[in-house]
mmCIF file of C-alpha atoms in Angstrom:
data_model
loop_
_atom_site.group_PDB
_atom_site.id
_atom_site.type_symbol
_atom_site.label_atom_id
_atom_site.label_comp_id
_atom_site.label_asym_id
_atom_site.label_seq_id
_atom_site.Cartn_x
_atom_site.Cartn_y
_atom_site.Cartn_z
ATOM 1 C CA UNK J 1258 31.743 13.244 15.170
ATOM 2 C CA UNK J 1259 28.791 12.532 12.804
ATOM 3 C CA UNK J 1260 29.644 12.905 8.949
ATOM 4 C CA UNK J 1261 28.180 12.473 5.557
ATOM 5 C CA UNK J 1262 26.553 9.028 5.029
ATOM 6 C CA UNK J 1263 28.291 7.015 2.310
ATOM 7 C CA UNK J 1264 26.747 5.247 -0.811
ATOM 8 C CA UNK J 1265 28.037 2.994 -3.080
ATOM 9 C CA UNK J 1266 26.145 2.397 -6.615
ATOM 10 C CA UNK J 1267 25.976 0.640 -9.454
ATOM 11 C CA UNK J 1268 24.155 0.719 -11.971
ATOM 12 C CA UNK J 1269 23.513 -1.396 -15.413
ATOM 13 C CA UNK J 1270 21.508 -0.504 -17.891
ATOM 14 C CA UNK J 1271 20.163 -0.789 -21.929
ATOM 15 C CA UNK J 1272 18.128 0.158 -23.862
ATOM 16 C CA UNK J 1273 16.998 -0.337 -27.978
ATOM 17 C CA UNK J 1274 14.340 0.251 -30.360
ATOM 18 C CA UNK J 1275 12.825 -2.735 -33.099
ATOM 19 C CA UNK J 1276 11.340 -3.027 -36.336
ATOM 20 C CA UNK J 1277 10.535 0.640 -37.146
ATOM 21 C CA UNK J 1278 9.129 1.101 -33.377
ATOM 22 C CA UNK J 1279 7.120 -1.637 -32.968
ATOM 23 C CA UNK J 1280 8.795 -3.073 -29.965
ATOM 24 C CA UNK J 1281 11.564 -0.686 -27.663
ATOM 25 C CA UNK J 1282 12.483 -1.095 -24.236
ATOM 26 C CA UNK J 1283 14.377 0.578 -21.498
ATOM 27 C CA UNK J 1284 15.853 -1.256 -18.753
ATOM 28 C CA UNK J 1285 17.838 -0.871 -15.347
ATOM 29 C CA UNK J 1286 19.255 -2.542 -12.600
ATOM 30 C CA UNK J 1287 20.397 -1.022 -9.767
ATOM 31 C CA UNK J 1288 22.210 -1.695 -6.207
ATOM 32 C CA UNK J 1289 22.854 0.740 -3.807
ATOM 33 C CA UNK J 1290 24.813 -0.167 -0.392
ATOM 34 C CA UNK J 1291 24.782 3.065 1.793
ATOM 35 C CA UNK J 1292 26.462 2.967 4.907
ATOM 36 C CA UNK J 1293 26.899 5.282 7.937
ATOM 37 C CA UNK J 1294 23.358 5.938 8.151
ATOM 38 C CA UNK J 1295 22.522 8.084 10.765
ATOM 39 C CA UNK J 1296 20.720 5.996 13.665
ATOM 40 C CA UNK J 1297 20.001 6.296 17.286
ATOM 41 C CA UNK J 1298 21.425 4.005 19.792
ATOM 42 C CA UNK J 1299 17.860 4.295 22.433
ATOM 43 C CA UNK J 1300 16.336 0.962 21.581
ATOM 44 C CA UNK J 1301 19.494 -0.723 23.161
ATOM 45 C CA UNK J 1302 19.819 2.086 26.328
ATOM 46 C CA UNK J 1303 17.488 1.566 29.450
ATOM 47 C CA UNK J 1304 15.377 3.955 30.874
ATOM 48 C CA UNK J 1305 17.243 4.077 33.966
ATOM 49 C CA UNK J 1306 19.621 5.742 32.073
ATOM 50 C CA UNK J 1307 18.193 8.950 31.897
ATOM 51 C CA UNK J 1308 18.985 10.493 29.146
ATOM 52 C CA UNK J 1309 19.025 9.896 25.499
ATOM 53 C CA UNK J 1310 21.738 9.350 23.812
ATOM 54 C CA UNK J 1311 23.150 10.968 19.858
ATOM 55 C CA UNK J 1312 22.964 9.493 17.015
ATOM 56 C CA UNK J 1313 25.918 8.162 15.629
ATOM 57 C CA UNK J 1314 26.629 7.006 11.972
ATOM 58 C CA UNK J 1315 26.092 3.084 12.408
ATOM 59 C CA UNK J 1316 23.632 2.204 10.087
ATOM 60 C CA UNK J 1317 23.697 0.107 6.999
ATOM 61 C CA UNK J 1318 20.909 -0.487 4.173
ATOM 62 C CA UNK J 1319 21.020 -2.689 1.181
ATOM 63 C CA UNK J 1320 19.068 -1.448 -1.627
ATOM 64 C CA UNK J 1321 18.257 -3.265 -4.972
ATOM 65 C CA UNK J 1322 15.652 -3.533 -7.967
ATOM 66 C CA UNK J 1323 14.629 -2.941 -11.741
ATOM 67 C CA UNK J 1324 12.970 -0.448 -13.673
ATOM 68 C CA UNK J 1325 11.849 -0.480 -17.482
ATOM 69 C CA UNK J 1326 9.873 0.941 -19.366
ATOM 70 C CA UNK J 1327 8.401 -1.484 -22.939
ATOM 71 C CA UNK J 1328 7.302 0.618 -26.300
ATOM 72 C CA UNK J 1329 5.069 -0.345 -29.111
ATOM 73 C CA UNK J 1330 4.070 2.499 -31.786
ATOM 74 C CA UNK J 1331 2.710 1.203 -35.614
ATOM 75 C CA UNK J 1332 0.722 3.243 -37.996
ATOM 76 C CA UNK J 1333 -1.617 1.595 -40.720
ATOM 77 C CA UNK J 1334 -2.459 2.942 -44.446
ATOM 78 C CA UNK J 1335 -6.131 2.975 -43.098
ATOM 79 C CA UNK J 1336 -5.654 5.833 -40.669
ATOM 80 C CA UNK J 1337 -5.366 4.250 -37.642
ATOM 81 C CA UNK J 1338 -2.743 4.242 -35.496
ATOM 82 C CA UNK J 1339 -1.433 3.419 -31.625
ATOM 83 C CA UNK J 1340 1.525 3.982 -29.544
ATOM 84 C CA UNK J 1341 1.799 1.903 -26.034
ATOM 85 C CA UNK J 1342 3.950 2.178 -23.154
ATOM 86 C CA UNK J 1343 4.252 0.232 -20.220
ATOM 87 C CA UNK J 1344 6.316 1.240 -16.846
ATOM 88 C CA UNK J 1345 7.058 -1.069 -14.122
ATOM 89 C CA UNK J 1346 9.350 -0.489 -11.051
ATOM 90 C CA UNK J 1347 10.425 -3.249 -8.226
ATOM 91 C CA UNK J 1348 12.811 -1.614 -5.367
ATOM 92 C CA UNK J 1349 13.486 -3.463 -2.020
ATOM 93 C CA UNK J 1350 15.832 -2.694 0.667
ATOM 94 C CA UNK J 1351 16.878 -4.569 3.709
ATOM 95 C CA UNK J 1352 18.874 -3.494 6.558
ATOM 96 C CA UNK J 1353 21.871 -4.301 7.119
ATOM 97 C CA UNK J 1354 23.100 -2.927 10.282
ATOM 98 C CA UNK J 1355 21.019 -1.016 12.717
ATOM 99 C CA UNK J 1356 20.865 -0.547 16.453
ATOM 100 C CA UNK J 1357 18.408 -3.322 17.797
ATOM 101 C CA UNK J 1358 17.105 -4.417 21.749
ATOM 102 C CA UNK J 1359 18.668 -7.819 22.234
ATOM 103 C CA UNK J 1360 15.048 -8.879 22.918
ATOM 104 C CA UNK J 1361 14.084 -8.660 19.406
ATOM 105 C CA UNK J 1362 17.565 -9.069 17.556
ATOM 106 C CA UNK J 1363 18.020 -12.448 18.756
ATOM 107 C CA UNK J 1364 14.574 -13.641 17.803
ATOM 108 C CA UNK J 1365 14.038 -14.605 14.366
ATOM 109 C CA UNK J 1366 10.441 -13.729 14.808
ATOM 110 C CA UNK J 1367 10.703 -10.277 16.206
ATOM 111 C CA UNK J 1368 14.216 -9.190 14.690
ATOM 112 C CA UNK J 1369 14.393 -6.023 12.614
ATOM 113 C CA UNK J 1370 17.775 -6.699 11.469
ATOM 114 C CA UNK J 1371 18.013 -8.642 7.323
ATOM 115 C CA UNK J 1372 14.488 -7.046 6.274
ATOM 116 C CA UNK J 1373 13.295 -3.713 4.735
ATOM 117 C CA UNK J 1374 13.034 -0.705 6.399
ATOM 118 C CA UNK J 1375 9.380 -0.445 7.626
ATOM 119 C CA UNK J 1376 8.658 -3.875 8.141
ATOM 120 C CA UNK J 1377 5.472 -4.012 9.703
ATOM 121 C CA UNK J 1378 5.630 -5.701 13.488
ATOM 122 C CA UNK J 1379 2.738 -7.235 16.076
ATOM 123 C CA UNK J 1380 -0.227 -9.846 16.668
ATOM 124 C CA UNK J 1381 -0.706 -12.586 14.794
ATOM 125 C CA UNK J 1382 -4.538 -12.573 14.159
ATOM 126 C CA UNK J 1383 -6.385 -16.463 14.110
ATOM 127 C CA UNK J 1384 -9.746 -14.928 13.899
ATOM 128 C CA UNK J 1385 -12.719 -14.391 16.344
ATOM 129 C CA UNK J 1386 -13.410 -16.236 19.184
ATOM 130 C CA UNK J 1387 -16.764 -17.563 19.019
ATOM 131 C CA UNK J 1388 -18.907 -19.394 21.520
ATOM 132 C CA UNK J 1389 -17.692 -22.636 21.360
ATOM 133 C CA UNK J 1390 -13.936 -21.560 22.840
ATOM 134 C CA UNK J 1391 -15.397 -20.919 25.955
ATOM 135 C CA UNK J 1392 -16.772 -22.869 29.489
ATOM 136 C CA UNK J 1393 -19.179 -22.357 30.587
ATOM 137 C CA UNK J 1394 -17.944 -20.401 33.332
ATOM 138 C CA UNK J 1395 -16.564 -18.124 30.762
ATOM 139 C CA UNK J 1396 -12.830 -19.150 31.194
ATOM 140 C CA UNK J 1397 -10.809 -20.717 27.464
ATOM 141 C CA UNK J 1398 -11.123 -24.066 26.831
ATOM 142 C CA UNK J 1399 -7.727 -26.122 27.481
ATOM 143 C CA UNK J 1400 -5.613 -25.677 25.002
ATOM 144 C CA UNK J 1401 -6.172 -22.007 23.798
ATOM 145 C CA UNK J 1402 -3.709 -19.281 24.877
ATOM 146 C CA UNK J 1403 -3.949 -17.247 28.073
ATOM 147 C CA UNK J 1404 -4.476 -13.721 26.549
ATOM 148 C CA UNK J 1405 -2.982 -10.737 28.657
ATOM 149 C CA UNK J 1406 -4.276 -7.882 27.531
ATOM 150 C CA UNK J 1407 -7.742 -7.865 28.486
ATOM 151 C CA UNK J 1408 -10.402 -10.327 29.524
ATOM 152 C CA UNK J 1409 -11.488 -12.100 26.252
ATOM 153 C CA UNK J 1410 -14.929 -13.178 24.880
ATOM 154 C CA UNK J 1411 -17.162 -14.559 22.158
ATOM 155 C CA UNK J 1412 -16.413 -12.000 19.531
ATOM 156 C CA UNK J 1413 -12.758 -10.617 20.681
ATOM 157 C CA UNK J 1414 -9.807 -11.131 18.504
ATOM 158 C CA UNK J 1415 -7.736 -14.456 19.028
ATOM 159 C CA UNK J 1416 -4.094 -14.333 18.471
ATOM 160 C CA UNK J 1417 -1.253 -17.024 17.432
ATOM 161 C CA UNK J 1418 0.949 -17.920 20.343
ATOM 162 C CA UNK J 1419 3.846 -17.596 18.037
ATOM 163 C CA UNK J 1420 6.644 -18.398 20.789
ATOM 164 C CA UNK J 1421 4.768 -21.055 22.110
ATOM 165 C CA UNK J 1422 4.627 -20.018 25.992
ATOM 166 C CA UNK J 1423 0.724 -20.551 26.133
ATOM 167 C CA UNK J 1424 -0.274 -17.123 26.958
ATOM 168 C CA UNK J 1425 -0.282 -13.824 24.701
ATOM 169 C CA UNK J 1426 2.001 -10.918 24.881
ATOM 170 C CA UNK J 1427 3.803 -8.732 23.422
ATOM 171 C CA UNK J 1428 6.491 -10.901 23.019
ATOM 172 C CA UNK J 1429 4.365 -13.304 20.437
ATOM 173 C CA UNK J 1430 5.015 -9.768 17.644
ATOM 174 C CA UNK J 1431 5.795 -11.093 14.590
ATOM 175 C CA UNK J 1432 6.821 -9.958 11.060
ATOM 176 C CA UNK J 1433 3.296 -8.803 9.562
ATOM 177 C CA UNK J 1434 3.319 -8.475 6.025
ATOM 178 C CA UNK J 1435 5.095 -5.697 3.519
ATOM 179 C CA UNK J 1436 5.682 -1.785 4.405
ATOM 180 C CA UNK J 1437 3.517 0.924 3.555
ATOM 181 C CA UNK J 1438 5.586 1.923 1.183
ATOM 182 C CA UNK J 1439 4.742 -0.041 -2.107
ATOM 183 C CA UNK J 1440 7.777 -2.199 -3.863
ATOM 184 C CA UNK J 1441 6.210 -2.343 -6.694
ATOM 185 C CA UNK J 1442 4.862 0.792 -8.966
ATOM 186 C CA UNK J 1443 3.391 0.370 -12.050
ATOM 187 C CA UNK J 1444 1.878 1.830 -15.593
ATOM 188 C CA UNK J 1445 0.422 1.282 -18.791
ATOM 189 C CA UNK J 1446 -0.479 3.728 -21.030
ATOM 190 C CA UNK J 1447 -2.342 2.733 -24.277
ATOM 191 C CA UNK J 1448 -3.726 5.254 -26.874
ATOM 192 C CA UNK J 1449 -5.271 4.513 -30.582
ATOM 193 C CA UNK J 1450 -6.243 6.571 -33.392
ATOM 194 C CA UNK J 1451 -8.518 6.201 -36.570
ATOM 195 C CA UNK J 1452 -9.338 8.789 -39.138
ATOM 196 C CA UNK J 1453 -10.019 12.092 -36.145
ATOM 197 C CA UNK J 1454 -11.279 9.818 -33.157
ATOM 198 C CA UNK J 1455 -8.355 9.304 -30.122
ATOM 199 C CA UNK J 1456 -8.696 7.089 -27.190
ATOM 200 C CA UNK J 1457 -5.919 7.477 -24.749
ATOM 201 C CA UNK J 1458 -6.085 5.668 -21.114
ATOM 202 C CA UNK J 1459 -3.829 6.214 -18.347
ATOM 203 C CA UNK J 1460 -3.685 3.127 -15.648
ATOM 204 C CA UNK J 1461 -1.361 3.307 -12.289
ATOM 205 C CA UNK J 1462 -1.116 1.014 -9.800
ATOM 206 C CA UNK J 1463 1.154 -0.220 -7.298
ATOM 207 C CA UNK J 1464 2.384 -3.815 -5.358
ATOM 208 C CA UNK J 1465 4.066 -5.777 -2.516
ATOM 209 C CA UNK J 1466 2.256 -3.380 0.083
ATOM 210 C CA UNK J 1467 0.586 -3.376 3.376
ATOM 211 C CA UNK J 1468 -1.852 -0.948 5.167
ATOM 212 C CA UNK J 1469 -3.268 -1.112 8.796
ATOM 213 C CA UNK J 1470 -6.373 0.773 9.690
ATOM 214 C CA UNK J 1471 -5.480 2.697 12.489
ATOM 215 C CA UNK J 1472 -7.160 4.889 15.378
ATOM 216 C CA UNK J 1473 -10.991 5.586 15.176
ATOM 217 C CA UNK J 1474 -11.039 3.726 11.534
ATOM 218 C CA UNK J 1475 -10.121 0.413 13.658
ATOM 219 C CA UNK J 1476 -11.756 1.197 16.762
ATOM 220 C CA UNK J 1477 -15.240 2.122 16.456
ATOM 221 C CA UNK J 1478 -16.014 4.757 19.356
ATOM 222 C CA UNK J 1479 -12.325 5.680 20.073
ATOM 223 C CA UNK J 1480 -11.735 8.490 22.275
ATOM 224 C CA UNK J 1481 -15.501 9.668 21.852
ATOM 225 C CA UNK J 1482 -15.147 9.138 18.142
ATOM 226 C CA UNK J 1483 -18.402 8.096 15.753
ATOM 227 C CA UNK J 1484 -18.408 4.775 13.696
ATOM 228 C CA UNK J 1485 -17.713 4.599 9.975
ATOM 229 C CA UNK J 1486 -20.194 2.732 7.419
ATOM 230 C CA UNK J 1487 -17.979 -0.561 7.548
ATOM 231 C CA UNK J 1488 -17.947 -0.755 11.211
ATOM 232 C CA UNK J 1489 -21.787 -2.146 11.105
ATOM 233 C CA UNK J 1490 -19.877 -5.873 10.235
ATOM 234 C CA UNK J 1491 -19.268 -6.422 13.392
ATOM 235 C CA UNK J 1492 -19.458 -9.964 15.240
ATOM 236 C CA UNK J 1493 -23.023 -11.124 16.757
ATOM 237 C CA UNK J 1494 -24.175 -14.520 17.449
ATOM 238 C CA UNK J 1495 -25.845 -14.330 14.278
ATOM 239 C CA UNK J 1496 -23.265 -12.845 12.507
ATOM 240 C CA UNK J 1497 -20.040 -14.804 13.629
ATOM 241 C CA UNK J 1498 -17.921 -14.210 10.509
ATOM 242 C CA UNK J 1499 -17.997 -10.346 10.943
ATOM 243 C CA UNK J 1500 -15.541 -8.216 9.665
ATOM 244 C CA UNK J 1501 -14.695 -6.770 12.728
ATOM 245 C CA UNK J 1502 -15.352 -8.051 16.648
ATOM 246 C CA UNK J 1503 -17.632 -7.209 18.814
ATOM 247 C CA UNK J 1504 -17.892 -2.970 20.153
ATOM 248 C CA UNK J 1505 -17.037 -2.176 23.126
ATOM 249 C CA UNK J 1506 -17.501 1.606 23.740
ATOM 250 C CA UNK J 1507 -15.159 4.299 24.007
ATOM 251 C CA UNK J 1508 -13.257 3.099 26.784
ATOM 252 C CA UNK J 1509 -11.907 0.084 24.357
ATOM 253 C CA UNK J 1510 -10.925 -3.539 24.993
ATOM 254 C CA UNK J 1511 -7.087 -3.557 25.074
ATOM 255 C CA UNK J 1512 -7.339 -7.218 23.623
ATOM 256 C CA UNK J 1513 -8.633 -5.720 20.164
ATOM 257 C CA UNK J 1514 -7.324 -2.340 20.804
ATOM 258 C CA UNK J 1515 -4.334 -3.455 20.241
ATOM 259 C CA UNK J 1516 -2.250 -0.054 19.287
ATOM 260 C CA UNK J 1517 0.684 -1.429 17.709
ATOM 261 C CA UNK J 1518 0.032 -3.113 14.379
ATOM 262 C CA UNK J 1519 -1.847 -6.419 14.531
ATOM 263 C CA UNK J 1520 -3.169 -8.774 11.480
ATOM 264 C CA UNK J 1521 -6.937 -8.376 12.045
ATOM 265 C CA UNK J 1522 -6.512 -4.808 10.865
ATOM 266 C CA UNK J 1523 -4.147 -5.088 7.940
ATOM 267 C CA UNK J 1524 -4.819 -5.246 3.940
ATOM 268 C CA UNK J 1525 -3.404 -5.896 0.947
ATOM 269 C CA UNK J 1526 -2.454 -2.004 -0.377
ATOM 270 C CA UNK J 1527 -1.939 -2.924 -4.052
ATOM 271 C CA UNK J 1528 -4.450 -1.405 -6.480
ATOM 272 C CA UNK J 1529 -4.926 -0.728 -10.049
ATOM 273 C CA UNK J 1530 -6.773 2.401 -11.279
ATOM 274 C CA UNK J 1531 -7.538 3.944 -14.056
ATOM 275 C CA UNK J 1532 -6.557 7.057 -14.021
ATOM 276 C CA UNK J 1533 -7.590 9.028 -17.179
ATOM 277 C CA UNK J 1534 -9.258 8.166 -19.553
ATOM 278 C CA UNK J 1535 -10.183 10.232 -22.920
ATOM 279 C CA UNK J 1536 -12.381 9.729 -25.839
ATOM 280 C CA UNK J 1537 -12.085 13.067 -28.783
ATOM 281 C CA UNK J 1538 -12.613 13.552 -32.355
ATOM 282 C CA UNK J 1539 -10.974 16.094 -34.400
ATOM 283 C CA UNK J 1540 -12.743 17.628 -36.947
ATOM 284 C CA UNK J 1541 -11.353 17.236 -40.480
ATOM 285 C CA UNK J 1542 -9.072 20.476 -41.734
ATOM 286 C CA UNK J 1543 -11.661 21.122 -44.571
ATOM 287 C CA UNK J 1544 -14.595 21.833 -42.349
ATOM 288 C CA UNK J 1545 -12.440 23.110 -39.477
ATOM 289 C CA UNK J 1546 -11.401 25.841 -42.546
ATOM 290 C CA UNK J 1547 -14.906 26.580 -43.213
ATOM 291 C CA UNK J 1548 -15.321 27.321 -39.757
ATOM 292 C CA UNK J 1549 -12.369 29.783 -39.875
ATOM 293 C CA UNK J 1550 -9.946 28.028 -37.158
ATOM 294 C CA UNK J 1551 -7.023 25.991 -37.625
ATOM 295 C CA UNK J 1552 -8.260 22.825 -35.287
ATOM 296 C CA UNK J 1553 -11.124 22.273 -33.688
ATOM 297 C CA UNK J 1554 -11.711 18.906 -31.132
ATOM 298 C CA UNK J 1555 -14.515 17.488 -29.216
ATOM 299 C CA UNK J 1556 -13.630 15.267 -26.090
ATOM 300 C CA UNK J 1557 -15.433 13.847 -23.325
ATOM 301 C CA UNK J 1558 -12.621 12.604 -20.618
ATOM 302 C CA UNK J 1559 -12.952 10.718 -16.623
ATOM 303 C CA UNK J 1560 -10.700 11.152 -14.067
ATOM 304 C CA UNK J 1561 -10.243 8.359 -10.971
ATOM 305 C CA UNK J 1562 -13.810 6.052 -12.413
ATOM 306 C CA UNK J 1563 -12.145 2.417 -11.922
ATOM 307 C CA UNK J 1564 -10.180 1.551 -8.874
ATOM 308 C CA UNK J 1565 -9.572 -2.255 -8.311
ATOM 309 C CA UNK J 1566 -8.750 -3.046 -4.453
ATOM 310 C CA UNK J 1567 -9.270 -4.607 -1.336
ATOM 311 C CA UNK J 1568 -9.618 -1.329 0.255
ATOM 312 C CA UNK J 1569 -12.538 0.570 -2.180
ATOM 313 C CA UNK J 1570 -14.768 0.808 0.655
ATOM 314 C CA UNK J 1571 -12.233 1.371 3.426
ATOM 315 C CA UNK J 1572 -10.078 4.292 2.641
ATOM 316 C CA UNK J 1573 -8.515 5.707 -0.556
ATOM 317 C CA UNK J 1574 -5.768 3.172 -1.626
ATOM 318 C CA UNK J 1575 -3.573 6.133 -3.247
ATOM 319 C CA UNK J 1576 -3.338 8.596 -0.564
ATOM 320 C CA UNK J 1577 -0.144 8.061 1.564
ATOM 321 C CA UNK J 1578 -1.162 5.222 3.607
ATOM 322 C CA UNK J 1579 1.233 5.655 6.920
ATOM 323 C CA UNK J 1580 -0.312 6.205 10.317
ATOM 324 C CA UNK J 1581 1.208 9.504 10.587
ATOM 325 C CA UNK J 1582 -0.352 10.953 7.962
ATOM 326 C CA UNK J 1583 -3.782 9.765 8.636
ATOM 327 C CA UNK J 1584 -5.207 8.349 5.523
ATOM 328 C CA UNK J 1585 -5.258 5.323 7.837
ATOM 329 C CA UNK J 1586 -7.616 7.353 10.185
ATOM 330 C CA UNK J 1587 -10.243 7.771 8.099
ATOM 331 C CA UNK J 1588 -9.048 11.348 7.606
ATOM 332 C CA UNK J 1589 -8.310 12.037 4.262
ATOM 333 C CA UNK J 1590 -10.897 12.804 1.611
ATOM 334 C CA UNK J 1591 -10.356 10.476 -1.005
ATOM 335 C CA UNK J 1592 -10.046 11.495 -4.717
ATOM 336 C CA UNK J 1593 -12.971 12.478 -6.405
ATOM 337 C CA UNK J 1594 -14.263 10.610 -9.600
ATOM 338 C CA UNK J 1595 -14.588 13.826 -12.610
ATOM 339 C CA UNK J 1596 -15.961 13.356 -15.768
ATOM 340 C CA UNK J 1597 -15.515 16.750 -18.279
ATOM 341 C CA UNK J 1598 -17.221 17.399 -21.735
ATOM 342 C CA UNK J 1599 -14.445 19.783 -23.302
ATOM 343 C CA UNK J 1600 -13.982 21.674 -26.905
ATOM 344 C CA UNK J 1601 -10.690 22.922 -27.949
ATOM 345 C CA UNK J 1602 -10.908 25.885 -30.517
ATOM 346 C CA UNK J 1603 -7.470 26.755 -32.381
ATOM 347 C CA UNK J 1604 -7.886 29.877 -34.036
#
């Protein structure tokens, strides 16, 4: 019985051009309601039941944004000249309909249902514990949570009791932050001109994103794995604001090995970098004549030399940034900064 899925768009748009080209823009809004969405029906089926059962088409997903693009060109009796352009893209979807566990649907903290697809799920990080949380006999203070997972000390990660039962589980999971998949996506795009010499630069960034190091990039020693450089933050008595808690050797500490998504581990995956960047000069026609070409051009150009983000030193903040691709890992080789001396002959 399963069939097409089923959209319904809309779409409103303008655009218009000013003064000769000194100001133009392009702009969209767009909704998109799509509805028997293929989905599977396990999260709600025990495991005494065996088998799995087929997806049906139950699914619904709300999807809605803006995209424009803003123009600016002008040329001067001096020579020089510029032409600008700057992109910007917000999309955001939320689901509608989808099947959910009971457990989770009926607690605003933990449901899935009325946010975007994605939506990042776990521990509520507070910070290290330090000395001063503990007895003496090495049991929590009154007061702090009983946490389940593992036996906690000075230097493990402390979680929020967010259902307020006084110990931590998995049922304290909370709404984390944005998906991996940006909202917001972003360019600008400036290039002048005077009498021969261009400058063009080519920025791209991205918003409303969140990234959790995963595997042996989180957990230094995982399943015999080696450390990276930023693992050396790590919590001591004399360094109790550490990055990351204390190591514990390949066999982990479930309390900060947590595998599902928790706070301590996430950042914020918006950047800005620029891109491209190139600086020429054309030689005039007379002397470009003498030479006997048409065109002759001198550039020196970078590739990737500015990137502004929280995770420069962590991981590449371009590279697809989902746990299944491994970027998160520590995996991927990030992109290489290039700069290139060129000359272009046109004969």
């Amino acid at each position: 019985d399963i069939t097409w899925e089923k959209a319904n768009k809309a779409d409103l748009g303008f655009d218009f051009m000013l003064w000769k080209g000194l100001f133009g823009m392009e702009f969209d809004y767009f909704y998109e309601k799509r509805n028997n969405m293929l989905v599977s029906p396990a999260a709600v089926v025990p495991a005494e039941y065996g088998i799995g059962l087929a997806q049906i088409n139950a699914g619904i997903v709300r999807n809605h944004g803006v995209d424009f693009t803003l123009t600016s060109e002008r040329y001067f009796s001096n020579g020089f000249a510029y032409d600008v352009n700057f992109n910007f893209t917000y999309a955001k979807n939320k689901i509608i309909e989808i099947f959910e566990n009971p457990v989770t649907r009926d607690d605003p903290n933990r449901s899935r249902t009325g946010r975007p697809i994605g939506t990042p799920f776990g521990l509520k990080a507070l910070g290290l514990f330090q000395e001063e949380d503990f007895n003496p006999d090495g049991s929590l203070k009154e007061g702090i949570p009983y946490h389940t997972f593992f036996k906690v000390a000075p230097g493990d990660i402390r979680y929020a009791d967010v259902n307020g039962d006084k110990k931590i589980d998995a049922s304290d999971e909370t709404a984390l932050g944005y998906p991996a998949l940006p909202q917001i996506i972003y360019g600008f795009n400036p290039n002048l001109f005077y009498k021969g010499f261009n400058l063009s630069l080519v920025f791209q960034g991205s918003g409303q994103s969140s990234i959790f190091l995963s595997q042996q990039l989180a957990y230094p020693f995982l399943t015999g794995g080696n450390v990276a450089r930023i693992h050396k933050d790590y919590w001591r008595p004399d360094n109790t604001d550490a990055r990351f808690p204390r190591p514990f050797g390949e066999g982990g500490n479930a309390n900060n090995f947590q595998r599902t998504n928790n706070s301590w581990y996430k950042y914020n995956g918006a950047y800005l970098r620029l891109k491209n960047i190139e600086f020429g000069y054309t030689l005039p026609r007379d002397i470009s004549n003498s030479l006997k070409v048409q065109n002759v051009k001198i550039y020196l150009s970078g590739q990737n030399l500015v990137t502004w983000s929280s995770l420069n030193k962590v991981i590449d903040p371009e590279m697809d940034n989902s746990a299944v691709m491994n970027n998160t890992r520590g995996w991927f080789y990030p992109h290489q900064k290039v700069i290139s001396f060129g000359l272009n002959l046109t004969l």
